Amino acid sequence: MSARLRILEVDGERARYRQDEVAIEEPLEIRLFAWRDGAPVRHRIAVTMRTPGNDFELAAGFLFTEGIINEAPAIERISYCTDPGEPQRQNIVNVELSPHVAFDPERLSRHVYMNSSCGICGKASLESVRAVCQRKPIGNMRLAPELLAVLPEEQRRAQRIFSRTGGLHASALFDADGRLQLLREDVGRHNAMDKLIGSLLLNNRLPASDTIVLVSGRASFELVQKAAMAGVPVLAAVGAPSSLAIELAREFGMTLIGFLRGARFNVYAGAERILRSAHDEGLGS
């Protein structure tokens, strides 16, 4: 989603007013309704600054990657808030859990604020990921460098809003043959990933074994964590990974690729999935 605004464009000594298209950023509050003593109890889970669109996927993906739910049937209903007296701007999403789903509010006793650029401030450490991600991603494919090299351009071609605004991150899902399966955009890289995973969850396509996810920015710890939760074995980024992201990828047997730009990229974890004669001949053994 984007908006057109009148701006002043300056180019050296020349200046002119013109119309420009910019990405929209608005808050979204996620509210969870869980059953206690036969009645639904409301919990305010998170607030994130996001690009409107695919909000239900964002909410479902966030709940899944945070370990609050572990399957689509855990969700009874997702809807925009229709509480009396609430402004109807579609900036509040209600997620109702099925009656059989247990929810421990102590896990979310902190008031969570997600920033669109940095995810959850003070995100839990590796120990918490181990607690909620019991299964390591499965992926036995071998990937040729030539296949990886074309993925960024495939992603850019599919970014419809980015092509008009230049202001959105993207998470794109590819199969083992490099075919684009799904793409989501957002002002926040973590939101784009949650929208992608939320779509897979709601369409019963998890775990996403033998797939590749390409993110448009850097590979942070949170993005690797979300990919691991979704069962994605290969995460590639056009930017740099963090040290904790690398540690997590290595522990969970994932392949982590950074600085993917054309034929050049770095493999920080899981190099055994990269099919290359020089590598197979013992380069770096």
Coordinates of C-alpha atoms in Angstrom, one line a residue:
M1 CA 0.0 0.0 0.0
S2 CA 1.3 3.4 -1.0
A3 CA 0.2 7.1 -1.1
R4 CA 1.0 9.9 -3.4
L5 CA 2.3 13.2 -1.9
R6 CA 3.5 16.5 -3.3
I7 CA 7.2 16.9 -2.7
L8 CA 10.1 19.3 -3.6
E9 CA 12.7 17.6 -5.7
V10 CA 16.2 19.3 -5.6
D11 CA 18.8 18.4 -8.2
G12 CA 21.8 20.7 -7.8
E13 CA 20.7 24.2 -8.7
R14 CA 17.4 23.0 -10.1
A15 CA 14.3 22.5 -7.9
R16 CA 10.7 21.5 -8.8
Y17 CA 7.5 20.3 -7.1
R18 CA 6.2 17.0 -8.2
Q19 CA 4.1 14.0 -7.1
D20 CA 5.9 11.1 -5.4
E21 CA 4.7 7.7 -4.2
V22 CA 5.7 6.7 -0.7
A23 CA 5.1 3.5 1.3
I24 CA 2.4 3.8 4.0
E25 CA 3.4 3.0 7.6
E26 CA 0.7 2.7 10.3
P27 CA 0.5 0.9 13.7
L28 CA -1.1 -2.5 14.1
E29 CA -2.1 -3.9 17.5
I30 CA -2.4 -7.6 17.8
R31 CA -4.9 -8.8 20.5
L32 CA -5.2 -12.4 21.5
F33 CA -8.4 -13.9 23.0
A34 CA -7.6 -17.1 24.9
W35 CA -10.1 -19.2 26.9
R36 CA -10.0 -19.3 30.7
D37 CA -12.7 -20.8 33.0
G38 CA -15.0 -21.1 30.0
A39 CA -14.8 -17.5 28.8
P40 CA -12.5 -15.7 26.4
V41 CA -9.9 -13.3 28.0
R42 CA -8.3 -10.5 26.0
H43 CA -4.5 -10.1 26.0
R44 CA -2.7 -7.2 24.2
I45 CA 0.2 -9.0 22.5
A46 CA 2.1 -6.5 20.4
V47 CA 2.1 -3.3 18.5
T48 CA 4.1 -3.0 15.3
M49 CA 4.6 -0.3 12.7
R50 CA 3.7 -2.0 9.4
T51 CA 2.5 -1.4 5.8
P52 CA -1.2 -2.2 5.8
G53 CA -2.1 -5.4 3.9
N54 CA -1.9 -9.0 4.8
D55 CA -2.6 -8.1 8.4
F56 CA -4.1 -11.5 9.3
E57 CA -1.0 -13.2 7.9
L58 CA 1.2 -10.9 9.9
A59 CA -0.7 -11.6 13.2
A60 CA -0.7 -15.4 12.6
G61 CA 2.9 -15.4 11.5
F62 CA 4.0 -13.4 14.6
L63 CA 2.1 -15.7 17.0
F64 CA 3.7 -18.8 15.3
T65 CA 7.2 -17.5 15.2
E66 CA 7.0 -16.4 18.8
G67 CA 5.9 -19.9 19.8
I68 CA 2.5 -18.9 21.1
I69 CA 0.8 -21.2 18.6
N70 CA 2.3 -24.2 16.7
E71 CA -0.4 -25.0 14.1
A72 CA -3.1 -23.3 12.1
P73 CA -6.0 -25.1 13.9
A74 CA -4.9 -23.3 17.1
I75 CA -6.6 -20.2 15.6
E76 CA -10.4 -20.2 15.8
R77 CA -10.9 -16.8 14.1
I78 CA -9.0 -13.7 13.0
S79 CA -10.8 -10.5 12.4
Y80 CA -10.4 -6.7 12.6
C81 CA -11.5 -5.2 15.9
T82 CA -15.2 -4.3 16.0
D83 CA -15.4 -3.4 19.7
P84 CA -17.9 -0.6 20.4
G85 CA -16.2 2.8 20.7
E86 CA -13.1 1.6 18.9
P87 CA -12.1 3.6 15.7
Q88 CA -12.6 1.3 12.7
R89 CA -9.3 1.9 10.9
Q90 CA -8.4 -1.7 10.6
N91 CA -5.4 -1.1 12.8
I92 CA -6.4 -3.7 15.4
V93 CA -6.5 -7.4 14.8
N94 CA -8.2 -9.8 17.1
V95 CA -7.0 -13.4 17.1
E96 CA -9.3 -15.9 18.9
L97 CA -7.7 -19.1 20.0
S98 CA -9.5 -22.4 19.8
P99 CA -10.9 -23.5 23.2
H100 CA -8.5 -26.4 23.5
V101 CA -5.4 -24.3 23.1
A102 CA -3.5 -23.5 26.3
F103 CA -2.1 -20.0 26.6
D104 CA 0.3 -18.9 29.4
P105 CA 0.1 -15.1 29.7
E106 CA 3.2 -15.1 31.9
R107 CA 5.3 -15.7 28.7
L108 CA 4.1 -12.3 27.5
S109 CA 3.9 -10.4 30.8
R110 CA 6.1 -7.7 29.3
H111 CA 4.4 -5.2 27.1
V112 CA 5.8 -6.1 23.7
Y113 CA 6.6 -3.2 21.3
M114 CA 7.8 -4.3 17.9
N115 CA 9.6 -1.6 15.9
S116 CA 9.3 -2.0 12.1
S117 CA 13.1 -1.9 11.7
C118 CA 14.5 -3.9 14.6
G119 CA 11.8 -6.4 15.7
I120 CA 11.3 -7.0 19.4
C121 CA 13.7 -5.0 21.5
G122 CA 15.5 -7.3 24.0
K123 CA 14.5 -10.4 22.0
A124 CA 15.0 -13.6 24.0
S125 CA 18.3 -15.5 23.5
L126 CA 19.2 -18.8 22.0
E127 CA 17.8 -20.6 25.0
S128 CA 14.3 -19.4 24.3
V129 CA 14.5 -20.4 20.6
R130 CA 15.6 -23.9 21.6
A131 CA 12.5 -24.1 23.9
V132 CA 10.0 -23.2 21.3
C133 CA 11.6 -24.6 18.2
Q134 CA 11.8 -28.4 18.8
R135 CA 12.4 -29.5 15.2
K136 CA 15.3 -28.5 13.1
P137 CA 14.6 -27.5 9.4
I138 CA 14.9 -30.3 6.9
G139 CA 16.4 -29.7 3.5
N140 CA 18.6 -32.1 1.6
M141 CA 18.8 -30.1 -1.7
R142 CA 22.1 -29.1 -3.2
L143 CA 22.0 -25.6 -4.6
A144 CA 24.1 -24.4 -7.6
P145 CA 25.6 -20.9 -7.3
E146 CA 24.0 -20.1 -10.7
L147 CA 20.5 -20.7 -9.2
L148 CA 21.2 -18.5 -6.2
A149 CA 22.6 -15.7 -8.4
V150 CA 19.3 -15.0 -10.1
L151 CA 17.1 -15.0 -7.0
P152 CA 17.6 -11.3 -6.1
E153 CA 16.5 -10.2 -9.5
E154 CA 13.4 -12.5 -9.4
Q155 CA 12.6 -11.0 -6.0
R156 CA 12.9 -7.4 -7.3
R157 CA 10.7 -8.1 -10.3
A158 CA 7.9 -9.3 -8.0
Q159 CA 8.1 -6.3 -5.6
R160 CA 5.3 -4.3 -7.0
I161 CA 5.1 -1.6 -4.3
F162 CA 8.9 -1.3 -3.9
S163 CA 9.2 -0.6 -7.6
R164 CA 7.0 2.5 -7.1
T165 CA 8.3 3.7 -3.7
G166 CA 11.7 2.2 -3.0
G167 CA 10.7 2.0 0.6
L168 CA 9.8 -1.6 1.4
H169 CA 11.6 -4.8 2.5
A170 CA 10.6 -8.1 1.1
S171 CA 10.8 -11.8 2.1
A172 CA 10.5 -14.2 -0.9
L173 CA 10.0 -18.0 -0.8
F174 CA 11.6 -20.1 -3.6
D175 CA 11.5 -23.8 -4.2
A176 CA 14.6 -25.9 -4.6
D177 CA 14.6 -25.2 -8.3
G178 CA 14.6 -21.4 -7.8
R179 CA 10.9 -20.8 -8.7
L180 CA 9.3 -18.0 -6.8
Q181 CA 6.4 -19.4 -4.6
L182 CA 5.4 -16.4 -2.5
L183 CA 6.5 -12.9 -1.7
R184 CA 5.5 -10.4 1.0
E185 CA 6.5 -6.7 1.4
D186 CA 6.5 -4.4 4.4
V187 CA 8.3 -1.4 5.8
G188 CA 9.6 -3.7 8.4
R189 CA 11.8 -6.7 7.4
H190 CA 10.5 -8.7 10.4
N191 CA 6.9 -8.0 9.4
A192 CA 7.5 -9.1 5.8
M193 CA 8.9 -12.4 7.2
D194 CA 5.9 -12.8 9.5
K195 CA 3.5 -12.1 6.6
L196 CA 5.2 -14.8 4.5
I197 CA 5.2 -17.4 7.3
G198 CA 1.6 -16.5 8.3
S199 CA 0.5 -17.2 4.7
L200 CA 2.2 -20.6 4.8
L201 CA 0.7 -21.3 8.2
L202 CA -2.9 -20.4 7.2
N203 CA -2.6 -22.4 4.0
N204 CA -1.2 -25.5 5.8
R205 CA 2.2 -25.3 4.1
L206 CA 4.4 -25.7 7.1
P207 CA 7.0 -26.9 7.7
A208 CA 8.5 -25.3 4.6
S209 CA 11.1 -28.0 4.0
D210 CA 13.4 -27.9 0.9
T211 CA 12.8 -24.1 0.4
I212 CA 14.8 -21.0 0.2
V213 CA 13.9 -17.6 1.7
L214 CA 15.5 -14.5 0.4
V215 CA 15.3 -11.3 2.5
S216 CA 16.0 -7.9 1.0
G217 CA 18.1 -6.5 3.9
R218 CA 20.5 -8.0 6.5
A219 CA 20.1 -11.4 8.2
S220 CA 19.4 -10.7 11.8
F221 CA 19.0 -13.2 14.6
E222 CA 15.2 -12.7 14.6
L223 CA 14.9 -13.5 10.9
V224 CA 17.0 -16.7 11.3
Q225 CA 14.8 -17.6 14.3
K226 CA 11.6 -17.1 12.3
A227 CA 12.9 -19.1 9.4
A228 CA 13.9 -21.9 11.7
M229 CA 10.5 -21.9 13.3
A230 CA 8.9 -22.3 9.8
G231 CA 11.2 -25.1 8.9
V232 CA 13.1 -23.1 6.2
P233 CA 16.5 -24.7 5.7
V234 CA 18.1 -22.0 3.6
L235 CA 18.0 -18.3 4.4
A236 CA 19.7 -15.8 2.0
A237 CA 20.1 -12.1 2.4
V238 CA 21.4 -9.3 0.2
G239 CA 23.1 -7.8 3.3
A240 CA 25.2 -9.0 6.2
P241 CA 24.3 -11.5 8.9
S242 CA 24.9 -10.8 12.6
S243 CA 27.1 -13.1 14.7
L244 CA 24.2 -14.4 16.7
A245 CA 22.3 -15.1 13.4
I246 CA 25.3 -17.2 12.3
E247 CA 25.4 -19.0 15.6
L248 CA 21.8 -19.9 15.5
A249 CA 21.9 -21.0 11.8
R250 CA 24.9 -23.3 12.6
E251 CA 23.2 -24.8 15.6
F252 CA 20.0 -25.6 13.7
G253 CA 21.7 -27.0 10.6
M254 CA 20.6 -24.2 8.4
T255 CA 22.4 -22.7 5.4
L256 CA 22.9 -19.0 5.9
I257 CA 24.0 -16.8 2.9
G258 CA 24.9 -13.2 3.1
F259 CA 25.8 -10.4 0.6
L260 CA 24.0 -12.3 -2.2
R261 CA 24.6 -10.0 -5.2
G262 CA 24.8 -11.7 -8.5
A263 CA 27.4 -14.4 -8.7
R264 CA 29.1 -13.3 -5.5
F265 CA 27.9 -14.3 -2.0
N266 CA 29.3 -15.5 1.4
V267 CA 28.2 -18.8 3.0
Y268 CA 28.2 -18.4 6.8
A269 CA 26.6 -21.8 7.7
G270 CA 25.6 -25.0 6.0
A271 CA 28.1 -24.8 3.1
E272 CA 27.4 -28.5 2.4
R273 CA 24.2 -27.5 0.6
I274 CA 26.1 -25.4 -2.0
L275 CA 27.0 -27.4 -5.0
R276 CA 30.4 -26.2 -6.3
S277 CA 33.3 -28.1 -7.8
A278 CA 35.9 -25.9 -6.0
H279 CA 34.1 -26.5 -2.8
D280 CA 33.8 -30.2 -3.4
E281 CA 37.5 -30.4 -4.1
G282 CA 38.2 -29.4 -0.6
L283 CA 38.4 -25.6 -0.7
G284 CA 38.5 -24.5 3.0
S285 CA 38.4 -28.0 4.3

